[in-house]
CSV table of C-alpha atoms (C1' of nucleotides) in Angstrom, one decimal:
chain,number,residue,atom,x,y,z
J,115,UNK,CA,98.0,-49.4,-94.5
J,116,UNK,CA,97.4,-45.7,-94.0
J,117,UNK,CA,100.1,-43.7,-92.2
J,118,UNK,CA,99.1,-43.3,-88.5
J,119,UNK,CA,98.7,-39.8,-87.2
J,120,UNK,CA,100.0,-39.3,-83.7
J,121,UNK,CA,98.1,-37.2,-81.2
J,122,UNK,CA,100.9,-35.5,-79.3
J,123,UNK,CA,103.4,-32.8,-80.2
J,124,UNK,CA,106.7,-34.6,-81.1
J,125,UNK,CA,109.8,-32.9,-79.8
J,126,UNK,CA,112.3,-31.9,-82.6
J,127,UNK,CA,115.3,-29.7,-83.1
J,128,UNK,CA,114.7,-26.0,-83.9
J,129,UNK,CA,116.1,-26.0,-87.3
J,130,UNK,CA,113.9,-28.5,-89.1
J,131,UNK,CA,111.0,-27.1,-91.0
J,132,UNK,CA,107.3,-27.2,-90.1
J,133,UNK,CA,105.9,-30.5,-89.1
J,134,UNK,CA,102.1,-31.2,-89.0
J,135,UNK,CA,102.4,-31.6,-85.3
J,136,UNK,CA,103.9,-28.1,-84.7
J,137,UNK,CA,101.6,-25.5,-83.2
J,138,UNK,CA,100.5,-23.1,-86.0
J,139,UNK,CA,100.5,-19.3,-85.5
J,140,UNK,CA,96.9,-18.3,-86.1
J,141,UNK,CA,95.5,-14.8,-85.9
J,142,UNK,CA,91.9,-13.7,-85.2
J,143,UNK,CA,90.9,-14.1,-88.8
J,144,UNK,CA,92.1,-17.6,-89.0
J,145,UNK,CA,90.2,-18.5,-85.8
J,146,UNK,CA,87.0,-17.0,-87.1
J,147,UNK,CA,87.4,-18.9,-90.4
J,148,UNK,CA,88.0,-22.2,-88.5
J,149,UNK,CA,85.2,-21.9,-86.1
J,150,UNK,CA,82.8,-21.0,-88.9
J,151,UNK,CA,83.8,-24.0,-91.0
J,152,UNK,CA,83.8,-26.4,-88.0
J,153,UNK,CA,80.2,-25.4,-87.5
J,154,UNK,CA,79.2,-25.4,-91.2
J,155,UNK,CA,81.8,-26.6,-93.6
J,156,UNK,CA,79.7,-25.6,-96.7
J,157,UNK,CA,79.8,-21.8,-95.9
J,158,UNK,CA,80.8,-19.9,-99.0
J,159,UNK,CA,84.1,-18.1,-99.0
J,160,UNK,CA,82.2,-14.9,-99.7
J,161,UNK,CA,80.3,-15.3,-96.4
J,162,UNK,CA,83.5,-16.0,-94.5
J,163,UNK,CA,85.0,-12.9,-96.1
J,164,UNK,CA,82.1,-10.8,-94.8
J,165,UNK,CA,82.5,-12.2,-91.3
J,166,UNK,CA,86.2,-11.3,-91.1
J,167,UNK,CA,86.0,-8.0,-93.2
J,168,UNK,CA,88.2,-9.1,-96.0
J,169,UNK,CA,87.9,-9.9,-99.7
J,170,UNK,CA,86.9,-13.3,-100.9
J,171,UNK,CA,90.3,-14.0,-102.6
J,172,UNK,CA,92.1,-13.2,-99.4
J,173,UNK,CA,90.0,-15.7,-97.5
J,174,UNK,CA,90.6,-18.2,-100.3
J,175,UNK,CA,94.4,-17.7,-99.8
J,176,UNK,CA,94.0,-18.2,-96.0
J,177,UNK,CA,92.0,-21.3,-96.5
J,178,UNK,CA,94.5,-22.8,-98.9
J,179,UNK,CA,97.3,-22.2,-96.4
J,180,UNK,CA,95.2,-23.7,-93.5
J,181,UNK,CA,94.6,-26.8,-95.6
J,182,UNK,CA,98.2,-27.1,-96.8
J,183,UNK,CA,99.8,-26.7,-93.4
J,184,UNK,CA,97.5,-29.4,-92.0
J,185,UNK,CA,95.4,-27.2,-89.6
J,186,UNK,CA,92.4,-28.2,-91.6
J,187,UNK,CA,92.4,-32.0,-92.3
J,188,UNK,CA,89.2,-32.1,-94.4
J,189,UNK,CA,85.5,-31.3,-94.6
J,190,UNK,CA,83.1,-34.1,-94.0
J,191,UNK,CA,79.3,-34.5,-94.0
J,192,UNK,CA,78.1,-36.0,-90.7
J,193,UNK,CA,75.5,-38.6,-91.3
J,194,UNK,CA,73.1,-40.5,-89.0
J,195,UNK,CA,74.0,-44.2,-89.1
J,196,UNK,CA,70.6,-45.3,-87.8
J,197,UNK,CA,69.0,-43.7,-90.8
J,198,UNK,CA,71.2,-45.8,-93.1
J,199,UNK,CA,70.2,-49.1,-91.5
J,200,UNK,CA,73.1,-49.3,-89.0
J,201,UNK,CA,70.9,-49.3,-85.9
J,202,UNK,CA,73.5,-50.4,-83.4
J,203,UNK,CA,76.6,-48.5,-82.5
J,204,UNK,CA,79.3,-50.4,-80.5
J,205,UNK,CA,82.6,-49.7,-78.7
J,206,UNK,CA,85.2,-52.3,-79.1
J,207,UNK,CA,88.1,-52.6,-76.6
J,208,UNK,CA,90.9,-54.7,-78.1
J,209,UNK,CA,94.0,-55.9,-76.3
J,210,UNK,CA,96.3,-57.5,-78.8
J,211,UNK,CA,98.3,-60.5,-77.8
J,212,UNK,CA,102.0,-60.3,-77.7
J,213,UNK,CA,103.2,-59.5,-81.2
J,214,UNK,CA,99.7,-59.1,-82.6
J,215,UNK,CA,99.4,-55.3,-82.5
J,216,UNK,CA,100.0,-54.8,-86.2
J,217,UNK,CA,97.8,-57.7,-87.2
J,218,UNK,CA,94.9,-56.4,-84.9
J,219,UNK,CA,95.2,-53.0,-86.4
J,220,UNK,CA,95.2,-54.5,-89.9
J,221,UNK,CA,92.1,-56.4,-89.1
J,222,UNK,CA,90.4,-53.4,-87.7
J,223,UNK,CA,91.4,-51.4,-90.8
J,224,UNK,CA,89.9,-54.1,-93.0
J,225,UNK,CA,86.6,-54.0,-91.1
J,226,UNK,CA,84.4,-51.3,-92.9
J,227,UNK,CA,81.9,-51.0,-90.1
J,228,UNK,CA,84.6,-49.6,-87.9
J,229,UNK,CA,84.6,-45.9,-88.4
J,230,UNK,CA,87.4,-44.9,-86.1
J,231,UNK,CA,90.1,-46.4,-83.8
J,232,UNK,CA,92.5,-45.0,-81.3
J,233,UNK,CA,95.4,-46.6,-79.5
J,234,UNK,CA,95.5,-45.7,-75.8
J,235,UNK,CA,98.1,-46.0,-73.2
J,236,UNK,CA,96.0,-48.1,-70.7
J,237,UNK,CA,97.1,-51.7,-71.2
J,238,UNK,CA,98.4,-50.8,-74.6
J,239,UNK,CA,95.0,-51.4,-76.1
J,240,UNK,CA,92.9,-50.1,-78.9
J,241,UNK,CA,89.4,-48.6,-78.8
J,242,UNK,CA,87.3,-48.7,-81.9
J,243,UNK,CA,83.8,-47.7,-82.8
J,244,UNK,CA,81.6,-49.5,-85.3
J,245,UNK,CA,78.1,-49.1,-86.7
J,246,UNK,CA,76.4,-52.4,-87.4
J,247,UNK,CA,73.0,-53.5,-88.7
J,248,UNK,CA,72.4,-56.2,-86.1
J,249,UNK,CA,73.6,-58.2,-83.1
J,250,UNK,CA,74.6,-61.0,-85.6
J,251,UNK,CA,76.8,-58.5,-87.5
J,252,UNK,CA,78.3,-57.4,-84.3
J,253,UNK,CA,79.2,-61.0,-83.4
J,254,UNK,CA,80.6,-61.6,-86.8
J,255,UNK,CA,82.7,-58.5,-86.5
J,256,UNK,CA,84.2,-59.4,-83.1
J,257,UNK,CA,84.9,-62.9,-84.3
J,258,UNK,CA,87.3,-61.5,-86.9
J,259,UNK,CA,89.2,-59.6,-84.2
J,260,UNK,CA,89.4,-62.2,-81.5
J,261,UNK,CA,92.2,-64.3,-83.1
J,262,UNK,CA,94.6,-61.4,-82.4
J,263,UNK,CA,93.9,-60.8,-78.8
J,264,UNK,CA,91.3,-60.0,-76.1
J,265,UNK,CA,88.2,-58.3,-77.4
J,266,UNK,CA,85.5,-56.6,-75.4
J,267,UNK,CA,82.3,-55.1,-76.8
J,268,UNK,CA,80.0,-52.5,-75.3
J,269,UNK,CA,76.8,-51.2,-76.7
J,270,UNK,CA,76.6,-47.4,-77.2
J,271,UNK,CA,73.3,-46.3,-75.7
J,272,UNK,CA,73.4,-42.6,-76.3
J,273,UNK,CA,75.6,-39.7,-77.2
J,274,UNK,CA,75.4,-37.1,-74.4
J,275,UNK,CA,77.9,-34.9,-76.2
J,276,UNK,CA,77.9,-35.0,-80.0
J,277,UNK,CA,81.2,-34.3,-81.8
J,278,UNK,CA,81.8,-30.6,-81.2
J,279,UNK,CA,84.5,-28.0,-81.9
J,280,UNK,CA,87.5,-27.2,-79.7
J,281,UNK,CA,87.4,-23.9,-78.0
J,282,UNK,CA,89.7,-21.4,-79.7
J,283,UNK,CA,91.1,-18.6,-77.7
J,284,UNK,CA,89.8,-15.2,-78.6
J,285,UNK,CA,93.4,-14.1,-79.4
I,16,UNK,CA,71.3,-29.3,-71.8
I,17,UNK,CA,71.2,-30.5,-75.4
I,18,UNK,CA,68.8,-33.3,-76.3
I,19,UNK,CA,70.5,-36.6,-76.4
I,20,UNK,CA,70.5,-38.6,-79.6
I,21,UNK,CA,70.1,-42.3,-79.1
I,22,UNK,CA,72.1,-44.7,-81.2
I,23,UNK,CA,69.7,-47.4,-81.8
I,24,UNK,CA,66.5,-47.8,-83.8
I,25,UNK,CA,63.6,-47.2,-81.3
I,26,UNK,CA,60.6,-49.4,-81.8
I,27,UNK,CA,57.3,-47.6,-82.5
I,28,UNK,CA,53.8,-48.2,-83.8
I,29,UNK,CA,53.5,-48.2,-87.6
I,30,UNK,CA,51.1,-45.3,-87.7
I,31,UNK,CA,53.2,-42.5,-86.3
I,32,UNK,CA,55.1,-40.4,-88.8
I,33,UNK,CA,58.9,-40.5,-89.6
I,34,UNK,CA,61.3,-40.4,-86.7
I,35,UNK,CA,64.9,-39.6,-87.1
I,36,UNK,CA,65.9,-43.1,-86.0
I,37,UNK,CA,63.8,-44.7,-88.8
I,38,UNK,CA,65.7,-46.2,-91.7
I,39,UNK,CA,65.4,-44.0,-94.7
I,40,UNK,CA,65.2,-45.6,-98.2
I,41,UNK,CA,67.9,-44.2,-100.3
I,42,UNK,CA,68.5,-44.8,-104.0
I,43,UNK,CA,71.7,-44.8,-105.9
I,44,UNK,CA,71.7,-41.1,-106.5
I,45,UNK,CA,71.3,-40.3,-102.7
I,46,UNK,CA,74.1,-42.7,-101.9
I,47,UNK,CA,76.5,-41.1,-104.4
I,48,UNK,CA,75.7,-37.7,-103.0
I,49,UNK,CA,76.2,-38.9,-99.5
I,50,UNK,CA,79.5,-40.6,-100.1
I,51,UNK,CA,80.7,-37.6,-102.0
I,52,UNK,CA,79.9,-35.2,-99.3
I,53,UNK,CA,81.3,-37.5,-96.5
I,54,UNK,CA,84.6,-37.4,-98.4
I,55,UNK,CA,84.5,-33.6,-99.2
I,56,UNK,CA,81.7,-31.6,-97.7
I,57,UNK,CA,82.6,-28.5,-99.8
I,58,UNK,CA,81.8,-30.0,-103.2
I,59,UNK,CA,79.6,-27.7,-105.3
I,60,UNK,CA,76.0,-28.9,-106.0
I,61,UNK,CA,77.0,-28.5,-109.7
I,62,UNK,CA,79.7,-31.1,-109.3
I,63,UNK,CA,77.4,-33.5,-107.5
I,64,UNK,CA,74.9,-33.0,-110.3
I,65,UNK,CA,77.5,-34.1,-112.9
I,66,UNK,CA,78.4,-37.1,-110.8
I,67,UNK,CA,74.8,-38.4,-110.7
I,68,UNK,CA,73.8,-37.1,-114.2
I,69,UNK,CA,71.1,-34.7,-113.0
I,70,UNK,CA,70.4,-31.0,-113.0
I,71,UNK,CA,71.7,-28.8,-110.1
I,72,UNK,CA,68.2,-28.0,-108.9
I,73,UNK,CA,67.3,-31.7,-108.6
I,74,UNK,CA,70.5,-32.3,-106.5
I,75,UNK,CA,69.6,-29.2,-104.4
I,76,UNK,CA,66.1,-30.7,-103.7
I,77,UNK,CA,67.7,-34.1,-102.8
I,78,UNK,CA,70.1,-32.4,-100.5
I,79,UNK,CA,67.4,-30.4,-98.8
I,80,UNK,CA,65.4,-33.6,-98.2
I,81,UNK,CA,68.5,-35.5,-96.9
I,82,UNK,CA,69.1,-32.7,-94.4
I,83,UNK,CA,65.5,-32.3,-93.3
I,84,UNK,CA,64.9,-36.0,-92.7
I,85,UNK,CA,68.1,-36.1,-90.5
I,86,UNK,CA,70.1,-38.4,-92.8
I,87,UNK,CA,72.7,-35.6,-93.0
I,88,UNK,CA,73.3,-34.1,-89.6
I,89,UNK,CA,75.7,-31.4,-90.6
I,90,UNK,CA,78.9,-30.5,-92.4
I,91,UNK,CA,82.1,-30.0,-90.3
I,92,UNK,CA,85.6,-29.1,-91.0
I,93,UNK,CA,88.0,-31.5,-89.4
I,94,UNK,CA,90.9,-29.8,-87.7
I,95,UNK,CA,94.2,-31.0,-86.2
I,96,UNK,CA,94.1,-30.3,-82.5
I,97,UNK,CA,97.9,-30.5,-82.1
I,98,UNK,CA,98.2,-27.6,-84.5
I,99,UNK,CA,96.0,-25.5,-82.3
I,100,UNK,CA,98.1,-26.1,-79.2
I,101,UNK,CA,96.1,-29.1,-77.9
I,102,UNK,CA,99.0,-31.5,-77.9
I,103,UNK,CA,97.5,-34.1,-75.8
I,104,UNK,CA,94.4,-36.2,-76.5
I,105,UNK,CA,92.9,-38.2,-73.7
I,106,UNK,CA,90.1,-40.8,-73.3
I,107,UNK,CA,88.1,-40.5,-70.1
I,108,UNK,CA,86.1,-43.4,-68.7
I,109,UNK,CA,83.6,-42.1,-66.1
I,110,UNK,CA,81.4,-44.3,-63.9
I,111,UNK,CA,79.0,-42.0,-62.1
I,112,UNK,CA,78.1,-42.8,-58.5
I,113,UNK,CA,74.5,-43.7,-57.7
I,114,UNK,CA,72.3,-40.8,-58.7
I,115,UNK,CA,75.1,-38.8,-60.2
I,116,UNK,CA,74.6,-39.7,-63.9
I,117,UNK,CA,72.9,-36.4,-64.8
I,118,UNK,CA,75.4,-34.3,-62.8
I,119,UNK,CA,78.3,-36.1,-64.4
I,120,UNK,CA,76.9,-35.5,-67.9
I,121,UNK,CA,76.3,-31.9,-67.0
I,122,UNK,CA,79.9,-31.6,-65.9
I,123,UNK,CA,81.2,-33.2,-69.1
I,124,UNK,CA,79.0,-30.9,-71.2
I,125,UNK,CA,80.4,-27.9,-69.4
I,126,UNK,CA,83.9,-28.9,-70.1
I,127,UNK,CA,84.8,-27.4,-73.4
I,128,UNK,CA,88.0,-29.5,-74.0
I,129,UNK,CA,85.7,-32.6,-74.2
I,130,UNK,CA,84.8,-32.9,-77.9
I,131,UNK,CA,82.5,-36.0,-77.6
I,132,UNK,CA,81.1,-38.4,-75.1
I,133,UNK,CA,79.0,-41.6,-75.4
I,134,UNK,CA,77.2,-43.6,-72.8
I,135,UNK,CA,77.9,-47.3,-73.0
I,136,UNK,CA,76.2,-50.4,-71.6
I,137,UNK,CA,79.3,-51.7,-69.8
I,138,UNK,CA,79.0,-50.7,-66.1
I,139,UNK,CA,76.6,-48.0,-67.1
I,140,UNK,CA,79.5,-45.6,-67.8
I,141,UNK,CA,80.5,-42.8,-70.1
I,142,UNK,CA,83.4,-42.6,-72.4
I,143,UNK,CA,84.6,-39.1,-73.4
I,144,UNK,CA,87.4,-37.7,-75.5
I,145,UNK,CA,89.2,-34.4,-74.8
I,146,UNK,CA,92.0,-32.4,-76.2
I,147,UNK,CA,94.1,-30.6,-73.7
I,148,UNK,CA,97.2,-28.4,-73.7
I,149,UNK,CA,99.2,-30.1,-71.0
I,150,UNK,CA,99.2,-32.7,-68.3
I,151,UNK,CA,98.2,-30.0,-65.8
I,152,UNK,CA,95.1,-29.2,-67.9
I,153,UNK,CA,94.3,-32.9,-68.0
I,154,UNK,CA,94.5,-33.1,-64.2
I,155,UNK,CA,92.4,-30.0,-63.8
I,156,UNK,CA,89.8,-31.6,-66.1
I,157,UNK,CA,89.5,-34.8,-64.2
I,158,UNK,CA,89.4,-33.0,-60.9
I,159,UNK,CA,86.1,-31.5,-62.1
I,160,UNK,CA,84.6,-34.8,-62.9
I,161,UNK,CA,85.7,-36.8,-59.9
I,162,UNK,CA,83.1,-35.5,-57.5
I,163,UNK,CA,80.5,-37.4,-59.5
I,164,UNK,CA,82.0,-40.8,-59.7
I,165,UNK,CA,84.9,-43.0,-60.7
I,166,UNK,CA,87.1,-41.4,-63.3
I,167,UNK,CA,89.8,-43.1,-65.3
I,168,UNK,CA,92.1,-41.4,-67.9
I,169,UNK,CA,94.1,-42.9,-70.7
I,170,UNK,CA,96.4,-41.1,-73.1
I,171,UNK,CA,95.6,-41.4,-76.8
I,172,UNK,CA,98.8,-42.4,-78.4
I,173,UNK,CA,97.8,-42.6,-82.0
I,174,UNK,CA,94.8,-42.9,-84.4
I,175,UNK,CA,95.2,-46.1,-86.5
I,176,UNK,CA,91.8,-45.4,-88.1
I,177,UNK,CA,90.8,-41.8,-88.7
I,178,UNK,CA,87.1,-41.1,-88.8
I,179,UNK,CA,86.0,-42.6,-92.0
I,180,UNK,CA,82.6,-43.1,-93.8
I,181,UNK,CA,80.3,-46.0,-93.4
I,182,UNK,CA,80.1,-48.4,-96.3
I,183,UNK,CA,76.9,-47.8,-98.3
I,184,UNK,CA,75.7,-50.7,-100.3
I,185,UNK,CA,75.8,-50.4,-104.0
I,186,UNK,CA,71.9,-50.6,-104.2
E,113,DA,C1',60.7,-35.5,-108.9
E,114,DG,C1',62.7,-33.6,-112.5
E,115,DT,C1',64.2,-30.0,-116.4
E,116,DG,C1',65.8,-25.6,-118.6
E,117,DA,C1',66.5,-20.8,-118.5
E,118,DA,C1',67.3,-16.5,-116.3
E,119,DA,C1',68.9,-13.6,-112.4
E,120,DG,C1',71.9,-13.3,-108.7
E,121,DA,C1',75.9,-14.8,-106.0
E,122,DT,C1',80.3,-16.8,-105.8
E,123,DT,C1',84.8,-18.2,-107.3
E,124,DT,C1',88.9,-17.6,-110.0
E,125,DC,C1',92.4,-15.1,-112.2
E,126,DA,C1',95.0,-11.1,-113.6
E,127,DG,C1',97.3,-7.0,-112.3
E,128,DG,C1',98.6,-3.7,-108.8
E,129,DC,C1',100.1,-2.1,-104.2
V,157,DG,C1',99.5,-10.7,-97.9
V,158,DC,C1',95.8,-8.1,-99.4
V,159,DC,C1',93.0,-5.5,-102.8
V,160,DT,C1',90.0,-4.6,-107.1
V,161,DG,C1',87.6,-5.9,-111.3
V,162,DA,C1',86.3,-8.9,-115.0
V,163,DA,C1',85.3,-13.6,-116.7
V,164,DA,C1',83.8,-18.1,-115.6
V,165,DT,C1',81.2,-20.9,-112.6
V,166,DC,C1',77.8,-22.0,-109.3
V,167,DT,C1',73.2,-21.3,-106.9
V,168,DT,C1',68.5,-20.3,-106.7
V,169,DT,C1',64.1,-19.5,-108.4
V,170,DC,C1',60.4,-20.4,-111.4
V,171,DA,C1',57.5,-21.9,-115.1
V,172,DC,C1',56.6,-26.3,-117.1
V,173,DT,C1',56.1,-31.4,-117.4
DNA sequence: AGTGAAAGATTTCAGGC
DNA sequence: GCCTGAAATCTTTCACT
């Protein structure tokens, strides 16, 4: 199982070194680089260098540090599931039975159509998103989760706000 | 307001040209290119060319077509919100009052902390995700949505499955 | 659709401040 | 931490199949 990334800042004593959940000190240059790569991850370093008025090697060094300190987690192509034959997107709300949380998460992880899953505070449940090819595939998928708890499925009708970048303060 | 992308294959007569929701026919080469760029969007064309045993111009041409036909929607750097000071991730479940759907969507769109939103079939409601700096900011955010309907907030505790690629059949 | 070659741009690396 | 400059690599264009 993959390590689970937590979504809040964990409290910690002052003397331990940087944790990935710590707030990073970013200057204006870092923020321009980040915003640019959030919008277009394939931008050349040379272009980033022009935007911030620095040399390409300097930008390369900044990038390396942003990646190593966990500010940048990766670069991903965003694809259109419908164009790959996955015509149906669903949201799954799963409430594991007592003692079934780990098994439910394992089952979710083992289901390749599920492309992300978050654990939320409300009723200690999980919310997962999946792309499937048909209603039959949707049914098959939920059948695999149901042994571990209550499972609810909703159809995603549209995406009023596509994944978009966080606002970064000017500085 | 941005055009809304629908998440299902729309039915259409056979004679109209390609729609973005149509299934594209991809060969093995396209799939290797896609999988590679989903994992690392910054891979050079030359490297992709080596992986598929083709020349760089051929890969460039493939890429151009995948982008133009809407199979690839974009390339984005994935960042760690906690490291940018947004220590709290929340899920918002919004059920617009009668006649308030458009206004609710507009309010969601106008809220920069909300990084994505999907409309689901269950109770005709919206599910949105936001990164905020504090509980106070969370409250402020929900106050802006509440005039348009019922609003429910849950805290995201962890992410058992990080955004990951869809499985592409071997061919 | 794809190739190969040439011109132009980018990345990497060394050395210096 | 950033710069320059040279060498290696990558991208783009184009003539050709």
